[in-house]
Amino acid sequence: MILKRIFPAAPCQWFVSLVALALFAGTTHAQTARTYSISALDISQVEQGWGEPQANKSVEGHTLSIGGQTFTNGLGTHASSEFILDVGGRAESFSAVVGIDDEVGKGKGSVVFKVLGDTNQVFWESKELHGGDAPVAVNVSLADVKQLTLLVDGGESIDSDHADWADAKVVMTRGRPSVFSSLKEEAIILTPKPSPKPRINSTKVFGVRPGAPFLYTIAVTGDRPMTFVAKGLPKGLKLDPKTGCITGSLKEKGEHVVTLRAKNALGEATQKFKIICGAQIGLVPALGWNSWNCFASAVTAEKVKSVAAAMVSSGLINHGWTYINIDDFWEVHRDSKDPTLQGPQRDADGHIIPNPRFPDMKGLTDYIHVRGLKAGLYSSPGPWTCGGCVASWQHEELDAQSYGQWGFDYLKYDWCSYGQIDKGDTLPGLQKPYRVMRAALDKVNRDILFSFCQYGGGNVWEWGAEIGGNSWRTTGDINDSWSSMAGIGFRQNGHEKYAGPGHFNDPDMLVVGKVGWGPSLHPTRLTPNEQYTHISLWCLLASPLLIGCDMTQLDDFTLSLLSNDEVLEVNQDPLGRQAARVAQNGQLEVWAKDMEDGSKAVGLFNRGYSETSVTANWSELGLAGKQKVRDLWRQKDLGEFTGSFTASVPRHGVVLVRVWPAK
Ligand code: GLA
């Protein structure tokens, strides 16, 4: 990968030196210079991969302690972490003592601390530090620097990366440092409005088990009214020509190629559609919504219904979005004082009883199905869910039967309190609860996608498919920060060999739109470019795409992110490949995946802090000769290119293209 920085080289008067902190702390050598502690600034703006930033404490709230030495002042954070300060060209120097906090134990964690200037010039970089290592002092001259960035890079794994900037201070000649506030980006909509003519966007391949109820909605954009035709539908299936819903069931195993046709006053679209009746379902990643990242413990049946209605009224259903998944808190809580979470947990025969917020599960899934959508539910193999509600331990078969009878099509199964049953320190132990629920679901005459949620334990990607998972979480929970989203997304490299039709890696749900994990919501904290990165990367990764926001409050920008059919096609490609990183140079990365038609989807990413050009070399993509390049977000051909393609990529942004051999 050839990289060209757009910004000029750093001024040569900047220099970096490592000196003992004692030579520096708390003193002034210019009459007017004043020292400011980093921990006294607005540290809520620190982006970090886990937990909350802490003033004068470690990320877990203990006294700051590095290599046995304790500190009363400093910032406790967690990789990957970023804190950007505005020092306005009026700072003299920055100093700190850094290291992994002793709370994680010797040898644990692995981080590199970095201090960056205006143009992301790296002023100083620590060696790789681990738990128990001695503190390392940093003292950096900041003459003329306007923007100071404190970074902690956690590398591929951020486990135990509890990072301390102890005694972190800026000496200012004039004024005060503040938290950088000019990173506001305009939310530019790149996705063109859909054409009024018909375009078929639904998945091109669909797995169903013999005998199981079939539900497939032909997703089509374009003006209504629209009529639908399906030529070559096998016996047992029928199409509603007005809604485009195909229902029924197939008796026998086999493959059927159907021609779908959608027609309106302005034209007609056709699309081949392959139905594979056999053991495997979920042949492409699930597209849908999940209640957790917005409502969390505040979910109710009414909210779920309003989201299902919004999936239709927003038009997202016409882009292929299908699942409406209820996460935790549809069950009775073990000890909540909230009456809407109280009630009998199970009936006399052991059947689970939903909490009073969900009085009619069958009515709820009917409401969802009648709109051409599908319904999902959540449980844990332990006695309690993560939120402390009733879970499936020793009731797996009964619960699977209830899910089937109620009409659910998707189950997220979250390890959580199963830790009380098995420590999860052996592979058979980790696999057992998922095998048990797999067997229970197999007895239900309904196609229920099975989503493992155990945060990547035991390298689940290596065995998730073998024991019947349609997807498996590869990480802990995501949040709406750059460090969380990018930290998770860019760590997926290497998992690509385990993804394929019917079984996909799941780096957790989307954090665009209004999110909040509870009753009060806020707009995602990701910048517009970070959101483009999020959607592009998740599409390249062939991840299940589960929208995490309140769909009734969709703004135009969020809608545009979720309705770009050429981008979604990257995710839904029938080959089921997951992208891998093909080139990396510092913060610049190129990821690519093979598409069924022989083309490649390629993401040019800039994880850095200012606009930079990124090049994808054909040789790194296994290509040669002239290639046609199309910008997928803008849905625009960019021309033919020989040898490589270069694009200017904004801070934390992406350019997503598709590349075909030129004719
Ligand atoms: C865990 C999961 C989340 C969510 C909550 C529900 O944290 O990882 O996605 O399901 O439990 O309690």
XYZ file of C-alpha atoms and ligand atoms in Angstrom:
675
model
C 0.000 0.000 0.000
C 1.397 3.401 -0.990
C 0.544 6.102 1.483
C 0.833 9.793 1.034
C 0.143 12.109 3.913
C -1.719 15.191 2.770
C -0.402 17.297 5.619
C 3.087 18.827 5.645
C 5.959 17.399 7.632
C 6.044 18.334 11.314
C 8.043 21.437 12.272
C 11.514 20.377 13.245
C 11.548 22.316 16.508
C 9.269 19.680 18.006
C 11.294 17.254 19.942
C 10.680 14.448 22.276
C 12.616 13.368 25.249
C 12.185 10.852 27.956
C 13.236 12.273 31.264
C 12.484 11.472 34.837
C 9.249 13.128 35.846
C 10.901 14.587 38.903
C 12.848 16.966 36.686
C 9.635 18.410 35.415
C 6.573 18.071 37.613
C 4.797 21.019 39.055
C 7.413 23.632 38.286
C 7.328 26.699 36.076
C 10.352 28.022 34.235
C 8.574 30.938 32.590
C 7.010 33.476 34.892
C 3.538 33.030 33.469
C 3.529 29.296 32.718
C 0.880 27.281 34.518
C 0.452 23.563 34.923
C -2.913 21.840 34.303
C -3.775 18.292 35.266
C -5.334 16.281 32.471
C -7.671 14.608 34.947
C -9.271 17.984 35.811
C -10.446 18.478 32.202
C -13.692 17.136 30.743
C -12.597 13.505 30.676
C -16.091 12.370 29.679
C -14.837 13.064 26.138
C -12.208 10.312 26.383
C -13.000 7.586 23.875
C -12.172 4.169 25.205
C -12.757 0.516 24.433
C -14.174 -0.536 27.808
C -15.520 1.063 30.993
C -15.598 4.768 31.790
C -12.637 7.167 32.041
C -11.717 7.910 35.673
C -10.142 11.002 37.219
C -7.355 10.146 39.664
C -8.360 6.468 39.715
C -7.829 3.417 37.551
C -10.544 2.423 35.096
C -11.922 0.108 37.795
C -11.881 2.865 40.399
C -8.776 1.880 42.390
C -5.835 4.079 43.376
C -3.641 4.523 40.302
C -0.783 2.067 40.611
C 1.884 1.114 38.076
C 4.667 -1.358 38.797
C 4.024 -1.040 42.538
C 4.196 2.776 42.508
C 0.996 4.635 43.411
C -0.186 8.044 42.157
C -2.830 10.408 43.457
C -3.321 12.222 40.166
C -3.940 11.095 36.604
C -6.342 9.555 34.137
C -7.440 5.911 34.322
C -8.568 4.660 30.919
C -8.759 1.509 28.830
C -7.405 0.712 25.379
C -8.161 1.569 22.715
C -8.283 5.089 24.104
C -8.152 8.547 22.564
C -8.248 11.946 24.279
C -7.856 15.056 22.118
C -6.933 18.371 23.723
C -7.008 21.862 22.306
C -3.858 23.599 23.549
C -4.114 26.408 20.979
C -0.400 26.767 20.229
C 0.062 28.066 23.779
C 1.433 24.987 25.471
C 5.014 24.381 26.465
C 5.013 20.719 27.253
C 3.130 17.589 28.226
C 4.343 15.093 30.780
C 3.046 11.925 32.422
C 4.038 8.580 33.833
C 2.361 5.751 31.993
C 1.744 2.062 32.318
C -0.788 -0.694 32.817
C -2.511 -0.458 36.176
C -1.518 -3.075 38.743
C -5.196 -4.009 39.181
C -4.909 -6.406 36.202
C -2.002 -8.464 37.519
C 1.523 -9.187 36.325
C 2.058 -9.838 32.645
C -1.577 -9.139 31.761
C -2.652 -6.680 29.063
C -0.521 -5.175 26.368
C -0.605 -1.545 25.265
C 1.421 1.143 23.550
C 0.985 4.761 24.708
C 1.344 7.491 22.098
C 1.458 11.276 22.163
C 0.488 12.939 18.872
C 0.578 16.517 17.567
C -1.500 18.535 15.086
C -0.919 16.437 12.007
C -0.893 13.223 13.923
C 2.830 13.389 14.029
C 3.829 10.845 16.645
C 5.872 12.818 19.205
C 6.405 9.935 21.514
C 5.577 6.276 21.685
C 6.172 3.842 24.535
C 7.370 0.329 24.034
C 4.756 -2.395 24.519
C 3.813 -2.345 28.212
C 2.264 -5.105 30.312
C 0.828 -5.424 33.814
C 3.552 -5.160 36.447
C 5.986 -3.258 34.204
C 7.693 -0.255 35.784
C 6.111 3.142 35.044
C 7.536 4.978 32.043
C 7.951 8.738 32.088
C 7.166 10.892 29.087
C 7.958 14.563 28.612
C 7.160 16.150 25.279
C 7.782 19.706 24.110
C 4.642 21.225 22.574
C 5.882 24.501 21.038
C 3.298 25.747 18.463
C 1.125 22.660 18.836
C -2.627 23.260 18.643
C -4.016 19.757 19.012
C -2.573 17.228 21.425
C -3.779 13.645 21.221
C -3.194 11.040 23.915
C -3.641 7.549 22.549
C -3.485 4.081 23.999
C -3.286 1.393 21.369
C -4.381 -2.040 22.527
C -3.400 -3.975 19.403
C -5.425 -7.025 18.420
C -6.771 -7.792 21.905
C -7.767 -5.228 24.514
C -8.129 -7.753 27.344
C -6.828 -6.289 30.628
C -5.602 -3.126 28.885
C -6.207 -0.879 31.921
C -4.061 2.089 30.963
C -2.976 4.878 33.329
C -1.745 8.334 32.359
C -0.516 9.064 35.884
C 0.491 12.621 36.812
C -0.507 13.725 33.311
C -0.087 17.477 32.921
C 0.151 20.192 30.330
C 2.204 23.321 30.982
C 0.587 26.327 29.285
C 2.339 29.629 28.636
C -1.041 31.325 28.274
C -4.685 30.233 28.534
C -5.995 26.859 29.566
C -6.120 23.575 27.730
C -9.582 22.400 26.741
C -11.024 19.292 25.255
C -10.924 19.519 21.480
C -14.306 20.525 20.195
C -13.867 21.208 16.495
C -14.334 17.611 15.413
C -17.958 18.165 14.503
C -18.483 16.887 10.988
C -21.306 17.675 8.671
C -23.546 14.641 8.150
C -23.304 14.411 4.373
C -25.737 11.961 2.800
C -23.965 9.972 0.096
C -26.674 7.393 -0.665
C -28.726 8.468 -3.695
C -32.504 8.374 -3.289
C -33.926 5.065 -4.590
C -35.254 5.163 -8.132
C -39.064 5.264 -8.523
C -38.644 2.286 -10.909
C -38.620 -1.176 -9.299
C -35.317 -2.569 -7.984
C -35.274 -5.972 -6.249
C -33.070 -5.883 -3.162
C -33.943 -9.028 -1.239
C -31.466 -11.809 -0.639
C -30.746 -13.977 -3.704
C -30.475 -17.232 -1.784
C -32.690 -18.600 0.968
C -32.397 -21.726 3.110
C -35.431 -23.489 4.563
C -35.866 -26.834 6.325
C -38.380 -29.373 4.976
C -41.774 -28.870 6.608
C -40.926 -25.562 8.281
C -43.183 -22.551 7.633
C -41.738 -20.464 4.791
C -41.769 -16.666 4.897
C -39.831 -14.574 2.413
C -40.707 -11.033 1.447
C -39.544 -9.785 -1.937
C -37.865 -6.527 -0.956
C -38.319 -3.976 -3.728
C -37.817 -0.232 -3.885
C -39.851 1.860 -6.303
C -43.197 3.588 -6.461
C -46.317 1.777 -5.314
C -48.608 0.185 -6.340
C -46.330 -2.702 -7.269
C -47.279 -6.179 -8.408
C -45.169 -9.270 -7.932
C -44.718 -12.505 -9.882
C -42.584 -15.517 -8.957
C -41.970 -17.901 -11.846
C -40.971 -21.462 -11.052
C -42.112 -21.504 -7.408
C -41.988 -25.098 -6.161
C -45.162 -26.853 -5.019
C -46.125 -25.888 -1.493
C -45.246 -22.193 -1.842
C -47.467 -19.346 -2.896
C -46.921 -15.670 -3.565
C -49.218 -12.824 -2.619
C -48.982 -10.738 -5.820
C -49.866 -7.529 -3.952
C -47.465 -7.751 -1.004
C -44.638 -9.841 -2.469
C -44.748 -12.275 0.488
C -44.024 -15.917 -0.331
C -45.461 -18.364 2.227
C -46.204 -22.083 2.571
C -43.768 -24.933 3.204
C -41.698 -27.430 1.245
C -41.910 -31.146 1.880
C -38.741 -32.352 0.213
C -35.103 -31.356 0.233
C -33.909 -29.775 -3.016
C -32.896 -26.620 -4.852
C -35.232 -24.399 -6.852
C -34.326 -21.412 -8.985
C -37.231 -18.985 -9.147
C -37.513 -15.813 -11.235
C -38.896 -12.901 -9.246
C -40.548 -10.033 -11.061
C -41.720 -6.702 -9.647
C -43.668 -4.255 -11.774
C -44.997 -0.731 -11.300
C -46.274 2.022 -13.623
C -42.699 3.000 -14.491
C -41.111 -0.358 -15.251
C -40.211 -3.855 -14.214
C -37.323 -5.590 -12.445
C -36.419 -9.268 -12.459
C -34.102 -11.248 -10.236
C -33.108 -14.899 -9.920
C -33.818 -16.326 -6.476
C -32.476 -19.661 -5.252
C -34.395 -21.615 -2.595
C -32.366 -24.347 -0.949
C -34.508 -26.731 1.082
C -32.233 -28.681 3.401
C -30.612 -28.569 6.818
C -29.023 -25.115 6.572
C -30.852 -21.846 7.154
C -29.535 -18.276 7.433
C -27.465 -18.566 4.254
C -26.695 -14.844 4.275
C -26.236 -12.649 7.380
C -29.451 -11.621 9.159
C -30.658 -8.060 8.526
C -32.847 -6.610 11.229
C -33.217 -4.747 14.491
C -32.584 -5.631 18.151
C -33.964 -3.812 21.190
C -30.834 -3.802 23.375
C -28.765 -0.831 22.164
C -31.733 1.507 22.476
C -34.318 0.259 24.971
C -32.338 -2.321 26.999
C -34.317 -2.990 30.210
C -37.037 -0.518 29.141
C -38.311 -2.695 26.266
C -42.071 -3.337 25.964
C -44.289 -5.101 23.402
C -45.714 -1.725 22.386
C -42.244 -0.372 21.619
C -41.430 -3.499 19.617
C -44.630 -3.076 17.595
C -43.853 0.560 16.889
C -40.393 -0.457 15.669
C -41.898 -3.127 13.369
C -44.313 -0.543 11.978
C -41.399 1.879 11.453
C -39.408 -0.789 9.607
C -42.219 -0.725 7.061
C -43.123 2.989 7.037
C -39.460 4.071 6.759
C -39.158 1.889 3.662
C -36.292 -0.122 5.168
C -38.233 -3.337 4.598
C -37.821 -2.643 0.876
C -34.053 -2.851 1.269
C -34.210 -6.327 2.787
C -34.359 -5.549 6.535
C -36.319 -8.396 8.120
C -35.833 -9.339 11.792
C -37.422 -7.543 14.756
C -35.578 -9.005 17.739
C -36.499 -8.614 21.394
C -33.429 -8.780 23.612
C -33.373 -9.189 27.410
C -36.248 -8.074 29.714
C -39.233 -9.763 28.107
C -38.982 -12.262 30.983
C -39.873 -11.864 34.666
C -37.052 -10.388 36.729
C -35.667 -12.270 39.733
C -35.914 -9.346 42.190
C -36.913 -6.113 40.448
C -39.238 -3.726 42.296
C -40.793 -2.728 38.954
C -44.258 -4.361 38.841
C -44.056 -4.707 35.047
C -41.124 -7.076 35.547
C -42.813 -9.143 38.263
C -45.097 -12.170 38.077
C -45.002 -15.955 37.939
C -41.810 -17.098 36.225
C -43.140 -20.404 34.872
C -46.462 -22.273 34.908
C -47.043 -25.546 36.777
C -45.644 -27.494 33.813
C -42.538 -25.364 33.622
C -43.466 -23.235 30.600
C -41.903 -19.784 30.779
C -44.332 -16.883 31.310
C -43.362 -13.502 29.844
C -43.510 -10.435 32.088
C -46.633 -8.210 32.049
C -45.097 -5.977 29.370
C -45.494 -8.879 26.907
C -49.039 -10.128 27.545
C -49.502 -11.795 24.140
C -46.400 -13.176 22.464
C -48.320 -14.873 19.641
C -50.229 -11.652 18.975
C -46.910 -9.807 18.854
C -45.266 -12.147 16.326
C -48.483 -12.111 14.244
C -48.241 -8.317 14.192
C -44.652 -8.652 12.941
C -45.283 -11.478 10.422
C -48.301 -9.875 8.833
C -46.010 -7.018 7.816
C -43.669 -9.449 6.040
C -41.080 -9.250 8.846
C -39.722 -11.913 11.224
C -39.457 -11.993 15.004
C -36.554 -12.756 17.338
C -36.155 -13.472 21.045
C -33.381 -13.744 23.651
C -32.427 -16.104 26.467
C -29.484 -17.471 28.409
C -28.462 -21.079 29.097
C -27.961 -20.166 32.757
C -30.686 -19.721 35.367
C -30.766 -15.932 34.722
C -30.120 -13.664 31.796
C -27.431 -10.993 31.938
C -30.061 -8.547 33.148
C -31.246 -10.910 35.927
C -34.405 -12.235 34.264
C -35.611 -15.838 34.040
C -33.527 -17.908 31.618
C -33.525 -21.421 30.173
C -31.378 -23.546 32.531
C -32.960 -27.018 32.680
C -35.973 -25.813 30.652
C -34.336 -25.724 27.231
C -36.785 -28.000 25.415
C -39.841 -26.358 26.924
C -38.494 -22.909 26.086
C -37.648 -23.872 22.503
C -41.201 -25.210 22.140
C -42.640 -21.963 23.478
C -40.531 -19.903 21.052
C -41.824 -22.073 18.190
C -45.451 -21.908 19.316
C -45.269 -18.166 19.809
C -43.866 -17.859 16.252
C -40.301 -16.700 16.775
C -37.713 -16.998 13.998
C -34.460 -16.066 15.767
C -32.897 -16.836 19.149
C -29.960 -14.982 20.706
C -28.549 -17.196 23.448
C -26.372 -15.336 25.916
C -23.910 -17.224 28.167
C -24.121 -14.906 31.215
C -25.171 -16.757 34.403
C -24.211 -20.118 32.900
C -20.916 -19.292 34.575
C -22.592 -20.578 37.791
C -23.045 -23.976 36.129
C -19.720 -24.265 34.346
C -16.657 -22.074 34.659
C -16.277 -22.114 30.882
C -12.628 -23.061 31.119
C -12.865 -26.119 28.861
C -14.080 -26.421 25.307
C -16.701 -29.097 26.059
C -17.954 -26.930 28.923
C -18.244 -23.879 26.680
C -19.992 -25.828 23.948
C -22.414 -27.867 26.023
C -25.206 -25.323 26.612
C -25.210 -24.396 22.933
C -25.427 -28.068 21.925
C -28.337 -28.563 24.330
C -30.322 -25.638 22.914
C -29.377 -26.665 19.349
C -30.933 -30.080 19.968
C -34.012 -28.442 21.489
C -34.467 -26.098 18.519
C -34.053 -29.006 16.105
C -37.190 -30.539 17.587
C -39.257 -27.459 16.790
C -41.014 -27.303 13.443
C -39.933 -23.752 12.779
C -36.772 -22.268 11.275
C -35.208 -20.396 14.196
C -31.868 -18.736 13.487
C -29.497 -19.545 16.344
C -27.238 -16.685 17.428
C -24.561 -17.568 19.998
C -23.633 -14.810 22.404
C -20.678 -15.724 24.595
C -18.361 -12.864 23.639
C -15.853 -14.993 21.695
C -15.038 -17.469 24.526
C -12.879 -20.438 23.523
C -12.379 -18.957 20.036
C -15.999 -19.724 19.235
C -15.381 -18.879 15.558
C -13.391 -22.116 15.312
C -16.335 -24.323 16.359
C -19.524 -22.235 16.224
C -20.588 -23.620 12.844
C -19.843 -27.222 13.797
C -22.258 -27.120 16.720
C -25.019 -25.425 14.791
C -24.663 -21.684 15.309
C -25.870 -19.417 12.533
C -23.741 -16.659 14.034
C -21.593 -16.145 17.099
C -20.507 -13.006 18.864
C -16.750 -12.582 18.610
C -16.449 -9.805 21.194
C -17.836 -8.159 24.298
C -20.540 -5.507 24.013
C -20.160 -2.623 21.593
C -20.912 0.995 22.497
C -21.296 4.135 20.413
C -17.701 5.325 20.665
C -15.013 5.255 18.007
C -12.679 3.225 20.187
C -15.317 0.573 20.872
C -16.642 0.310 17.322
C -13.314 0.579 15.508
C -11.530 -1.479 18.167
C -13.999 -4.329 17.638
C -14.383 -3.993 13.867
C -10.720 -3.853 12.928
C -9.906 -6.740 15.296
C -11.972 -9.148 13.169
C -9.098 -9.864 10.824
C -8.257 -13.567 10.813
C -11.825 -14.692 11.502
C -12.688 -14.638 7.800
C -11.891 -18.299 7.280
C -14.693 -19.318 9.647
C -17.524 -17.399 7.938
C -19.655 -18.917 5.196
C -23.255 -19.424 4.100
C -25.296 -20.240 7.207
C -22.627 -19.360 9.765
C -21.173 -15.916 10.360
C -18.975 -14.057 12.818
C -20.903 -11.426 14.772
C -18.944 -8.382 16.007
C -22.125 -7.096 17.750
C -24.951 -4.793 16.807
C -25.026 -1.442 15.054
C -24.649 1.804 16.985
C -26.077 4.349 14.534
C -29.142 6.541 15.087
C -30.622 7.168 18.556
C -29.193 4.697 21.042
C -29.010 4.701 24.818
C -29.388 1.322 26.581
C -32.332 2.458 28.638
C -35.218 4.835 28.809
C -33.309 7.938 27.650
C -31.743 7.944 24.219
C -29.095 10.103 22.585
C -27.794 10.399 19.016
C -24.877 8.051 18.459
C -21.581 9.575 19.519
C -19.941 8.295 16.327
C -19.180 11.073 13.835
C -20.734 10.768 10.367
C -17.478 9.404 8.923
C -17.192 6.929 11.779
C -20.716 5.766 10.959
C -19.742 5.241 7.308
C -16.790 3.215 8.576
C -19.066 1.197 10.891
C -21.589 0.217 8.200
C -18.957 -0.365 5.509
C -16.837 -2.536 7.765
C -19.775 -4.585 9.092
C -20.938 -5.160 5.484
C -17.453 -6.256 4.433
C -17.277 -8.537 7.483
C -20.502 -10.307 6.417
C -21.724 -9.655 9.945
C -25.368 -9.934 10.941
C -26.617 -6.337 10.727
C -28.886 -5.589 13.666
C -29.906 -1.957 13.897
C -29.601 -0.810 17.509
C -31.532 2.454 17.448
C -35.105 3.510 18.083
C -36.515 3.082 14.588
C -39.386 5.447 15.319
C -36.840 8.284 15.557
C -34.856 7.634 12.369
C -33.307 10.789 10.906
C -32.492 11.165 7.198
C -28.771 10.531 7.663
C -29.296 7.289 9.585
C -31.875 6.164 7.052
C -29.401 6.848 4.253
C -26.767 4.733 6.013
C -29.166 1.786 6.219
C -30.725 1.990 2.777
C -27.832 1.905 0.338
C -28.549 -1.232 -1.690
C -25.104 -1.420 -3.270
C -23.500 -1.295 0.179
C -25.954 -3.846 1.630
C -25.237 -6.144 -1.319
C -21.680 -6.457 -0.014
C -23.108 -7.885 3.213
C -25.763 -10.047 1.555
C -23.623 -11.549 -1.211
C -24.565 -15.246 -1.638
C -20.926 -16.374 -1.551
C -20.989 -15.500 2.175
C -17.338 -14.436 2.312
C -15.940 -12.223 5.048
C -13.389 -9.538 4.197
C -9.797 -9.725 5.387
C -7.221 -6.988 5.788
C -5.014 -7.035 2.703
C -2.751 -4.104 3.568
C -1.959 -1.988 6.584
C 0.322 0.946 7.105
C -0.049 2.530 10.519
C -3.594 3.810 10.777
C -4.434 3.146 7.115
C -5.965 -0.182 6.152
C -7.348 -1.860 3.056
C -9.880 -4.681 3.504
C -11.356 -6.783 0.701
C -13.810 -9.594 0.110
C -14.695 -11.722 -2.897
C -18.171 -11.353 -4.353
C -20.155 -14.019 -6.169
C -19.876 -12.333 -9.571
C -16.068 -12.391 -9.450
C -15.736 -8.769 -8.339
C -14.186 -7.587 -5.079
C -15.602 -5.261 -2.472
C -12.776 -3.114 -1.101
C -12.727 -0.748 1.870
C -10.019 1.916 2.084
C -10.015 2.954 5.743
C -8.297 5.810 7.539
C -8.196 5.176 11.303
C -6.001 8.250 11.672
C -6.895 11.736 12.773
C -6.728 13.748 9.570
C -7.633 13.297 5.928
C -5.097 11.123 4.167
C -4.865 9.370 0.835
C -5.022 5.594 0.866
C -4.053 3.321 -2.016
C -5.285 -0.181 -2.769
C -2.727 -1.948 -4.949
C -4.106 -4.500 -7.370
C -1.230 -6.850 -6.500
C -2.325 -6.858 -2.820
C -5.846 -7.725 -3.950
C -4.653 -10.532 -6.223
C -5.650 -8.501 -9.298
C -3.750 -7.545 -12.433
C -4.471 -5.283 -15.386
C -7.125 -2.658 -15.816
C -10.004 -2.678 -13.315
C -13.316 -0.852 -13.259
C -13.939 0.869 -9.911
C -17.319 1.939 -8.535
C -17.911 4.023 -5.415
C -20.628 2.114 -3.537
C -21.822 4.827 -1.163
C -22.211 7.336 -4.011
C -23.284 4.566 -6.457
C -21.018 6.109 -9.079
C -18.473 4.640 -11.486
C -15.067 6.172 -10.878
C -13.374 4.923 -14.048
C -10.796 2.304 -14.978
C -7.528 2.011 -13.111
C -4.309 0.115 -13.769
C -2.121 -1.116 -10.928
C -3.871 0.607 -8.066
C -6.654 2.895 -6.889
C -6.041 5.855 -4.599
C -8.642 7.850 -2.716
C -8.534 10.651 -0.219
C -10.126 9.288 2.947
C -11.384 11.512 5.782
C -10.439 11.163 9.443
C -11.846 7.889 10.824
C -13.538 7.436 7.438
C -13.755 5.072 4.514
C -14.079 4.898 0.766
C -15.929 1.710 -0.145
C -15.579 0.514 -3.729
C -16.307 -2.516 -5.867
C -13.754 -3.608 -8.423
C -14.402 -5.622 -11.614
C -11.961 -6.523 -14.386
C -12.380 -3.869 -17.122
C -13.761 -5.256 -20.378
C -25.143 -9.108 27.238
C -25.129 -9.127 25.714
C -25.866 -7.905 25.193
C -27.291 -7.908 25.718
C -27.301 -7.987 27.243
C -28.696 -8.221 27.799
O -24.425 -8.026 27.732
O -23.817 -9.159 25.228
O -25.846 -7.878 23.773
O -27.984 -9.001 25.171
O -26.480 -9.042 27.704
O -28.709 -8.284 29.190
